[in-house]
Structure formats: structure tokens, C-alpha cells
C-alpha positions in Angstrom: -7.2 55.8 -48.2 -10.0 56.9 -45.9 -11.7 53.6 -46.5 -8.6 51.7 -45.7 -8.1 53.7 -42.5 -11.6 53.1 -41.3 -12.3 49.5 -42.3 -8.8 48.0 -42.8 -8.5 46.5 -39.3 -12.1 45.1 -39.4 -11.4 43.4 -42.8 -8.2 41.9 -41.4 -10.1 40.3 -38.5 -12.7 39.1 -41.0 -10.1 37.4 -43.2 -8.6 35.7 -40.1 -12.0 34.5 -38.9 -12.7 33.2 -42.4 -9.4 31.3 -42.5 -10.1 29.8 -39.1 -13.6 28.7 -40.2 -12.1 27.0 -43.3 -9.6 25.2 -41.1 -12.4 23.9 -38.9 -15.1 23.0 -41.4 -13.5 22.6 -44.8 -9.8 21.7 -44.0 -9.1 20.5 -47.5 -9.3 24.1 -48.9 -5.7 24.7 -47.9 -4.8 27.2 -50.6 -7.8 29.4 -50.0 -7.0 29.4 -46.3 -3.5 30.5 -46.9 -4.7 33.1 -49.3 -7.0 34.6 -46.7 -4.2 34.6 -44.1 -1.8 36.4 -46.5 -4.5 38.9 -47.4 -5.1 39.5 -43.7 -1.3 40.1 -43.2 -1.0 42.5 -46.1 -4.1 44.4 -45.0 -2.9 44.6 -41.4 0.5 46.1 -42.6 -1.3 48.5 -45.0 -3.8 49.6 -42.3 -1.0 50.1 -39.8 1.0 52.3 -42.3 -2.1 54.4 -43.1 -2.9 54.9 -39.4 0.6 55.4 -38.1 -0.1 58.8 -36.6 -3.2 57.6 -34.8 -1.3 54.5 -33.8 1.6 56.4 -32.3 -0.8 58.6 -30.3 -2.7 55.5 -29.2 0.4 53.8 -28.0 1.5 56.9 -26.0 -1.6 56.9 -23.9 -1.4 55.7 -20.2 -4.2 53.3 -20.6 -2.5 51.7 -23.6 0.7 51.2 -21.7 -1.2 49.6 -18.8 -3.1 47.4 -21.1 0.1 46.4 -22.9 1.7 45.5 -19.6 -1.3 43.4 -18.6 -1.3 41.7 -22.0 2.4 40.9 -21.6 1.8 39.3 -18.2 -1.0 37.2 -19.7 1.3 36.1 -22.5 4.1 35.3 -20.1 1.7 33.3 -17.9 0.4 31.4 -20.9 4.0 30.7 -22.1 4.9 29.2 -18.7 1.8 27.0 -18.7 2.6 25.8 -22.3 6.2 25.2 -21.4 5.3 23.3 -18.3 2.9 21.1 -20.3 5.5 20.5 -22.9 8.1 19.4 -20.3 5.5 17.2 -18.5 4.9 15.3 -21.7 8.6 14.2 -21.8 9.4 14.1 -18.0 6.9 13.2 -15.3 7.1 13.8 -11.6 4.5 13.2 -8.8 4.2 14.6 -5.4 1.8 12.8 -3.1 0.9 15.1 -0.2 -1.6 12.8 1.5 -0.8 11.6 5.0 -0.5 7.9 4.1 0.7 8.4 0.5 -2.5 6.8 -0.8 -1.9 8.0 -4.3 1.6 6.5 -4.5 2.6 2.9 -5.2 3.4 0.8 -2.1 6.9 -0.4 -1.4 5.7 -4.0 -2.1 4.5 -3.0 -5.6 7.6 -1.1 -6.4 9.8 -4.0 -5.3 7.9 -6.5 -7.4 7.9 -4.2 -10.5 11.7 -3.5 -10.2 12.3 -7.2 -9.8 10.4 -8.2 -13.0 12.5 -10.5 -15.1 10.1 -11.1 -18.0 7.9 -8.6 -19.9 4.4 -8.1 -18.7 1.6 -6.6 -20.8 -1.6 -5.2 -19.3 -4.7 -4.7 -21.5 -7.4 -2.6 -19.9 -10.9 -2.9 -21.4 -12.8 0.3 -20.8 -15.4 2.2 -22.8 -14.2 5.7 -23.8 -16.8 7.3 -21.6 -16.6 4.8 -18.7 -16.1 6.2 -15.3 -12.9 4.9 -13.8 -11.0 4.8 -17.0 -8.8 7.7 -16.2 -8.0 6.4 -12.7 -7.1 3.0 -14.2 -4.9 4.6 -16.8 -3.1 6.7 -14.2 -2.5 3.6 -12.1 -1.1 1.7 -15.0 1.1 4.6 -15.9 2.6 4.5 -12.5 3.2 0.7 -12.8 4.9 1.2 -16.2 7.1 3.9 -14.9 8.2 1.9 -11.9 8.9 -1.2 -13.9 11.6 0.5 -16.0 10.1 -0.8 -19.3 9.3 -4.3 -18.2 5.5 -3.6 -17.9 3.6 -2.1 -20.7 -0.1 -1.4 -21.0 -2.7 -0.3 -23.5 -6.4 0.8 -23.2 -8.9 -1.0 -25.4 -12.6 -0.6 -26.0 -14.3 -4.0 -25.9 -17.0 -2.7 -28.2 -14.4 -1.8 -30.9 -12.3 -4.9 -30.3 -14.8 -7.7 -29.5 -12.6 -10.4 -31.0 -9.7 -9.6 -28.6 -12.1 -9.3 -25.6 -13.7 -12.7 -26.5 -10.3 -14.4 -26.9 -9.1 -13.2 -23.5 -12.4 -14.1 -21.8 -13.4 -10.5 -20.9 -17.1 -10.4 -20.0 -17.4 -7.0 -18.3 -16.2 -3.4 -18.8 -13.3 -2.4 -16.6 -11.5 -5.7 -16.8 -7.7 -5.7 -16.9 -5.8 -8.7 -18.4 -2.2 -9.3 -17.4 -0.1 -11.4 -19.7 3.4 -12.7 -19.3 4.6 -15.5 -21.5 1.8 -18.1 -21.5 0.3 -17.1 -18.2 -2.5 -14.6 -17.8 -4.6 -13.2 -15.0 -7.8 -11.1 -15.0 -8.5 -8.3 -12.6 -12.1 -7.1 -12.5 -11.4 -3.9 -10.6 -8.5 -1.6 -11.1 -7.0 -1.0 -7.7 -3.4 -1.5 -6.6 -3.9 -4.5 -4.3 -5.7 -6.6 -6.9 -3.3 -5.6 -9.6 -0.2 -6.3 -7.6 -1.6 -9.7 -6.5 -2.3 -10.6 -10.1 1.1 -9.4 -11.1 2.6 -11.8 -8.5 0.5 -14.7 -9.8 1.4 -14.1 -13.5 5.1 -13.8 -12.9 5.5 -16.7 -10.4 6.1 -20.3 -11.4 3.9 -22.4 -9.1 2.8 -21.7 -5.6 4.5 -21.8 -2.3 2.8 -24.2 0.1 2.2 -23.0 3.7 1.2 -25.7 6.2 -0.9 -24.9 9.2 -0.4 -27.3 12.2 -3.6 -28.8 13.5 -4.6 -31.0 16.4 -3.8 -28.8 19.5 -6.6 -26.2 19.5 -4.8 -23.9 17.0 -6.7 -21.1 15.3 -8.8 -22.2 12.4 -8.3 -20.8 8.9 -11.9 -21.7 8.1 -13.4 -19.8 11.0 -14.8 -16.4 9.9 -15.6 -15.3 13.4 -13.4 -12.9 15.3 -11.0 -15.5 16.8 -10.6 -17.3 13.4 -7.9 -16.8 10.8 -10.0 -16.7 7.6 -8.7 -13.2 6.7 -5.2 -14.4 7.1 -5.9 -17.3 4.8 -7.4 -14.9 2.2 -4.4 -12.7 2.4 -2.0 -15.6 1.9 -4.0 -17.0 -1.1 -4.1 -13.5 -2.7 -0.3 -13.4 -2.4 -0.1 -16.7 -4.3 0.4 -19.0 -1.3 -1.4 -22.3 -1.0 -2.5 -23.3 2.5 -2.7 -26.9 3.6 -3.4 -28.5 7.0 -0.7 -30.4 8.7 -1.5 -33.1 11.3 1.8 -34.3 12.6 0.1 -36.5 15.3 -1.1 -38.7 12.4 2.0 -38.6 10.2 5.0 -37.2 12.1 6.8 -35.8 9.0 6.7 -32.4 7.5 5.9 -32.8 3.7 8.8 -32.0 1.3 6.8 -29.3 -0.5 6.5 -27.2 2.7 7.8 -23.7 2.3 6.6 -22.5 5.7 4.9 -24.2 8.7 2.7 -22.0 10.9 1.8 -23.0 14.4 -0.9 -20.5 15.4 -1.6 -20.5 19.1 -1.7 -24.2 20.2 -3.6 -24.6 23.5 -2.2 -28.1 24.3 1.4 -29.3 24.2 2.7 -31.0 21.0 3.6 -34.7 21.3 7.3 -35.6 21.4 7.1 -37.1 17.9 5.7 -33.9 16.5 8.5 -31.9 18.0 11.0 -34.4 16.5 9.4 -33.9 13.1 9.8 -30.1 13.4 13.4 -30.6 14.4 14.0 -32.8 11.4 12.3 -30.2 9.2 14.5 -27.5 10.6 17.6 -29.6 10.1 16.7 -29.6 6.3 16.5 -25.8 6.3 12.8 -25.6 7.2 11.0 -22.4 8.1 8.6 -22.3 11.1 6.4 -19.4 12.4 5.5 -19.9 16.1 2.6 -17.9 17.6 2.7 -18.8 21.3 -0.1 -17.4 23.4 0.4 -16.8 27.2 -0.2 -19.5 29.7 -1.0 -22.1 27.0 1.0 -25.1 25.6 3.9 -24.5 28.1 5.8 -27.4 26.6 6.4 -25.1 23.6 8.4 -22.8 25.8 10.7 -25.6 26.9 11.1 -26.7 23.2 12.1 -23.2 22.0 14.9 -22.8 24.6 17.2 -25.0 22.6 16.8 -22.5 19.8 17.8 -19.5 22.0 14.2 -18.3 22.8 12.7 -17.9 26.2 8.9 -17.4 26.4 7.9 -15.4 29.4 5.2 -16.6 31.8 3.5 -13.3 31.7 1.2 -10.9 29.8 2.6 -7.6 28.5 0.6 -4.7 29.8 0.5 -1.1 28.5 -1.7 1.6 29.9 -2.8 3.1 26.6 -6.4 3.8 25.4 -6.0 1.8 22.1 -7.3 -1.4 23.6 -10.7 0.2 24.3 -11.2 0.7 20.6 -11.2 -3.1 20.2 -13.2 -3.9 23.3 -10.3 -5.0 25.4 -8.2 -3.5 28.1 -4.6 -2.5 28.5 -3.5 -6.0 27.3 -3.0 -4.6 23.8 0.5 -3.0 23.7 1.1 -0.8 20.7 4.4 -1.8 19.1 6.4 0.8 17.2 9.9 -0.2 18.2 11.4 -2.6 15.6 14.9 -3.9 15.4 16.7 -3.7 12.1 15.6 -6.7 10.0 14.2 -7.4 6.5 10.8 -8.1 8.1 10.6 -4.7 9.8 12.6 -2.7 7.3 9.6 -0.9 5.8 7.5 -0.8 9.0 9.2 2.4 10.3 6.4 4.7 11.6 3.8 1.9 11.3 2.2 0.7 14.5 1.3 -3.0 15.1 -0.9 -4.3 17.9 0.1 -7.4 19.8 -3.1 -8.2 21.8 -2.6 -10.4 24.9 1.0 -11.2 24.2 3.7 -12.8 26.3 7.3 -11.7 26.4 9.7 -13.3 23.9 13.2 -13.1 25.3 16.5 -14.3 24.0 18.1 -17.0 26.1 21.2 -15.9 28.1 23.0 -19.1 27.2 24.4 -19.1 23.7 23.6 -22.1 21.5 26.1 -23.1 18.8 24.9 -22.6 15.3 21.8 -20.6 16.5 21.6 -16.8 16.0 18.5 -15.3 17.7 17.5 -11.7 17.4 14.8 -9.6 18.9 12.4 -8.3 16.3 10.0 -5.9 18.2 9.6 -4.4 21.6 6.8 -2.8 23.6 7.2 0.8 25.0 9.2 1.7 28.1 6.0 2.3 29.9 4.8 -1.3 29.5 5.8 -4.3 31.6 5.3 -8.1 31.6 2.7 -8.9 34.3 3.3 -12.2 36.0 0.5 -12.2 38.6 -2.3 -14.3 37.0 -4.6 -13.6 39.9 -4.2 -9.8 39.4 -4.8 -10.3 35.7 -8.0 -12.1 36.3 -9.2 -9.5 38.7 -8.2 -6.7 36.3 -6.0 -5.1 38.9 -2.5 -5.0 37.5 0.4 -2.8 38.4 4.2 -3.2 37.9 6.1 -4.8 40.8 9.7 -6.2 41.2 8.7 -9.7 40.0 7.4 -8.4 36.6 9.5 -7.9 33.4 10.2 -4.2 33.0 9.6 -2.5 29.7 10.4 -2.3 26.9 9.5 -5.9 26.6 10.5 -8.0 23.6 7.4 -9.5 22.0 8.8 -11.0 18.8 12.1 -12.7 17.8 13.7 -14.3 14.8 16.2 -17.2 14.8 18.5 -18.4 12.0 20.0 -21.8 12.3 23.1 -23.2 10.5 22.2 -26.2 8.4 24.6 -29.0 7.8 25.3 -29.4 4.1 24.4 -33.1 4.1 21.1 -32.5 5.7 20.2 -29.6 3.4 21.1 -31.7 0.3 19.0 -34.5 1.7 16.1 -32.2 2.2 16.4 -30.8 -1.2 16.5 -34.2 -2.7 13.3 -35.1 -0.9 11.7 -32.0 -2.4 12.7 -33.0 -5.9 11.1 -36.4 -5.3 7.9 -34.7 -4.2 7.7 -33.2 -7.7 5.7 -30.3 -6.5 8.2 -28.6 -4.2 10.6 -25.8 -4.8 13.1 -28.2 -6.4 10.4 -29.1 -9.0 10.4 -25.5 -10.2 13.9 -25.7 -11.4 15.1 -22.9 -9.2 18.2 -22.8 -7.0 16.5 -22.9 -3.7 19.1 -24.8 -1.7 18.7 -23.4 1.8 21.8 -22.4 3.7 20.0 -21.6 7.0 16.8 -22.7 8.7 14.6 -19.9 10.0 12.2 -19.5 13.0 10.0 -16.5 13.9 8.4 -16.4 17.3 5.7 -14.0 18.4 4.0 -14.0 21.8 0.5 -14.0 20.6 -1.7 -15.5 17.9 -4.3 -12.7 18.2 -2.0 -10.7 15.9 -3.3 -12.8 12.9 -6.9 -13.3 14.1 -9.8 -11.8 12.1 -10.3 -9.3 14.9 -6.9 -7.8 14.8 -5.3 -8.6 11.4 -6.6 -5.4 9.8 -5.5 -3.2 12.7 -2.8 -0.8 11.8 0.3 -2.7 10.4 -0.7 -6.2 11.6 -1.3 -7.5 8.2 2.0 -6.2 6.8 3.9 -7.7 9.8 2.2 -11.1 9.5 2.7 -11.2 5.7 6.2 -10.0 6.0 7.0 -12.8 8.4 5.6 -15.4 6.0 7.2 -13.9 3.0 10.6 -13.7 4.7 10.3 -17.3 5.8 9.4 -18.3 2.3 12.4 -16.6 0.8 10.3 -14.1 -1.2 12.2 -10.9 -0.5 10.2 -8.8 -2.9 7.1 -9.4 -0.9 8.6 -8.3 2.4 7.3 -4.7 2.3 4.3 -2.5 3.2 1.4 -3.6 1.1 -1.0 -1.3 -0.8 -3.0 0.9 1.4 -6.8 1.0 1.8 -8.1 3.9 -0.3 -11.0 4.5 2.1 -11.3 7.9 3.8 -10.0 8.3 7.3 -12.9 9.8 9.4 -12.2 12.2 12.2 -13.7 11.2 15.6 -14.6 14.0 17.9 -16.4 14.2 21.2 -19.9 15.8 21.7 -18.2 18.9 23.3 -15.8 19.2 20.4 -18.8 18.9 18.0 -20.6 21.7 19.7 -17.5 23.9 19.7 -17.1 23.4 15.9 -20.8 24.2 15.4 -20.9 27.4 17.4 -17.5 28.5 16.1 -18.7 28.3 12.5 -22.2 29.5 13.0 -21.9 32.2 15.6 -18.3 33.2 16.7 -16.7 33.8 13.3 -19.7 35.5 11.6 -20.2 37.5 14.8 -16.6 38.6 14.9 -16.8 39.8 11.2 -20.0 41.7 12.0 -18.6 43.4 15.0 -15.5 44.5 13.0 -17.7 45.9 10.3 -19.8 47.9 12.8 -16.7 49.2 14.4 -15.3 50.4 11.1 -18.6 52.1 10.0 -18.9 53.9 13.4 -15.3 55.0 13.3 -15.6 56.5 9.8 -18.8 58.4 10.7 -17.1 59.9 13.7 -14.2 61.0 11.6 -16.6 62.8 9.3 
């Protein structure tokens, strides 16, 4: 009995450790493991019965009670953690506390995922120890969750599945392959923008064609300098649009496969036959995006009046310091007032910059069949400066001849289309064989659409990446092209946002952290020590 009292508990622990070792190293000895566990249980009960007096005394001690309370709290904490993990396996929820929600899917991605009509499978080829695998898996998990079962994914190791990797043309680790039906797209880097663009390409039948009018000094899509539009071209192509040049002066007819025509800042007036070609295109339900710079191609202002738009002979001025960040003056109004419209629906709280823009007003006279609407306005502190001499001198101030703020800088127009003209236009598209009608979709337009903004700088390489300019530009094109799921805020840049502080602020932070705070702690400590010594 004395032997049991003294060594019983130690033998119990030994049996349990032996059972654990068997489970780890020789798991096939199941019977022996169970025998050890049963022996440990029997020994524990026998030892407890032999030492019940000592046990009762031990449990009555204060230290034992405190220890038991602490152990109970630990067990409760562990239980909560285990339960939370068990629940998270079945139900998932995310809270993105970053300022710009950089760890959440953009509204564009969510719209596209929720609108998927055919299943999409993503195969991600990562090594098991490859950096970035976990980030890619987390991103794909968000995609699968937002698609409501339409998108599935799996992670594969190209070293373990070389045949599959070779069949899909995978040549590097970290490649993602999207498959839907017979179409597939590869993404070499797992970020949301590339993945969503690939998703658009793999789920769309054909490309929408966007024509850029040429011949009047418009901005060049091949120009990679600051005034060019090469970035806008890249963004459109990534979104599955095909860009083509349109020279109406040579052939005054808008091609049948045109989804959108963009007129980006012409410096000279369009010829009458070109304007007639645009009228004919609109009468078939066409979509045109006008970007009309101030004091240039004034004939365009006269042309747009018949569609309910009046272009101001002015430049919108706003005395804000934003323009200095881009090397310009107060001619860069910051736009954050948007009228309710699909183009601006998701731009709430997002600024756009309209550099050197003219006002875009609605005509007072109503035009039958034409429904114009203001899209965006400048701030109440801005105005439309009409004094060109003062603008050239850089000495502007509001006067009675100027347009008071807030000044409209963008407008949208919808036009009723006669059924016969629409049917004729649709028939022409079918004959083209490559237009929307060739895709077998019901794209008969009921209304033509026009969007007018007072500047083409908005889409230039210099300003396209500023704030929400890219989203605004792409939303306009997508709305005109009838692609509602692409009218949204696009994936955000994952780069860090640096904090810019002045030299004085930098010195204040330095001395506050190195001297003021440590000194305050030291002074408090000295005060406490002196006070205690005086009390003694």
C-alpha cells in the first residue's frame, strides 16, 4: 500500500507517456496503447483511493483553490478558442479594418463573380513551401465565397503534377490557370486586378471594340509621355476591350462593330461629314464619349447643343493645393459631388481630378427625345473663369461674368432611337460578322448614349492614376458599352500609403520620441522616489 501511495501517480504519468509515444512512433500497436491507457486509469483511481486523506487535505489548502481557479480559467479560455476555430471552419466572416479596404474584394470583382453564368475553375500551381501560396489561397477563397459556388479552385504542386502543368502550359511556379468551358487564361501573379481581368476574358464571348477618333489633334493612345493615353489603352485592353483608330475624314461611316466611339480632346473642328457620321451612328443606338478641352474645337460646342449640352467658354478654377502636387495651379478642381447615376454609383467618397476643365451645362431649351443629366460638379468654392487674359497672366478671381460654383463638369445624355433605325443598325452589325450581333446576344439598343466631360486631361497618362480618375474613365466606357458588371470601383493598389510630413513636423516627432516622453517618465520616477524617501 505504501508503495502505491508513493509511486502510483508517477506510474500513471509513465503509462500515459508510453501510450502517447506509441501513438506517435508505432501507431499500429493499438491494443498495447489502449492497455497502457486502461492501466493508467486504474492506477490513477487506486492511487486516489489510497491517498484520499492527503488528497482532501491538499484540496482544502488556499493555494490549491487558487491554482484550481487558475486552471479552470485556462480550460475555459482554451475551450473558447477551440469552439471559435470549430465555428470558423463551418462559417467564415472577415472584417477589413484598413482605410481603403485593401484586403477586401472590390465592388467590380464582386459584381463579376455574382454575375457568373457558367462555372469557372481556377488551378493555382504553387510549391508547398513557396512564399505567396497562402496569400493566393486566401484570395481564391474570397473569390469562391463571393461567387456563390460558380467559381471553384484547387492548389496543385507542379512538381507533383507535371503532366497537368505541361498540358496547361504552366512554365513557372505561382501561375494560376482559369478555365471556363473551352476557354482558359493564365495569370502569372496572384493579385486581384490580374485575376479579375482574366476572369472577364475567360467568361466573355469576344471583345467589345472601342474606336478612337483621329485626325484633329486628339490624344494619342500610343504616346507614353504625360499627355498621351497609353495607360488608358492598357486599362481598356486589360478589361477585354479592343481599341481601333477611326478616321472619319477618310471614310465618313462609323463601323458596325463599334461598341463605343471616344473623341479625346480634338484641337480642331470636325468636318461636317464627320459630324453627320456621328449623327447616323447615334441614330442606330451608338455610344459616344466626348472629352472636350477648353478653348479648342469650338465647333464641337455648337454640335452638342442639339443634344442638350452647352459647353462653357471657361476654365473651372478651384483654390485648392491639390494642383501643386501635379505641378499645376488651381486649374485642377477636386470633384467629389456626383449625381445619382450607374457611372457614379460606387464612387461615393472617391475624389476625381478634372485638370483644366471647362463647364458642361445642360441646355435650357428642351430637346425632344433627348434626356441630359449632370454627372459631376465642382465645389461651391470654385467658379468658371471666362477671362482668358487673366488665365494667361495667372491672376484669376471670380467676377459677375464668371460661372458661379458648383460648376457641372460632366454630363450624360440618353437619346430615344427610332425602332426602324435601331433594327437597321443591328442588321448592319450582323453583316459585319464581328459585331455584337455576331455573338448571338440580344443587344438591340433602345437608346443611344452620350457622355461629355470638359477635359481630356482626365484620361491622360499624367492624371489617369490620380485618385478615382481611372474608375471614372473606365465606368464611362463600360456604361456606354452596356457592361453593367464592370461599372464599379476597381481593385485597389496594394501599395503602402506613405505619410508626408514637413521638416518641422519631422523634428517634433524626433524630439518627442527621443527626449520629451523618456524625460517625462524619468521626472515622474524621480518624483516618486523623492516622495517615498520623505515619507520615511
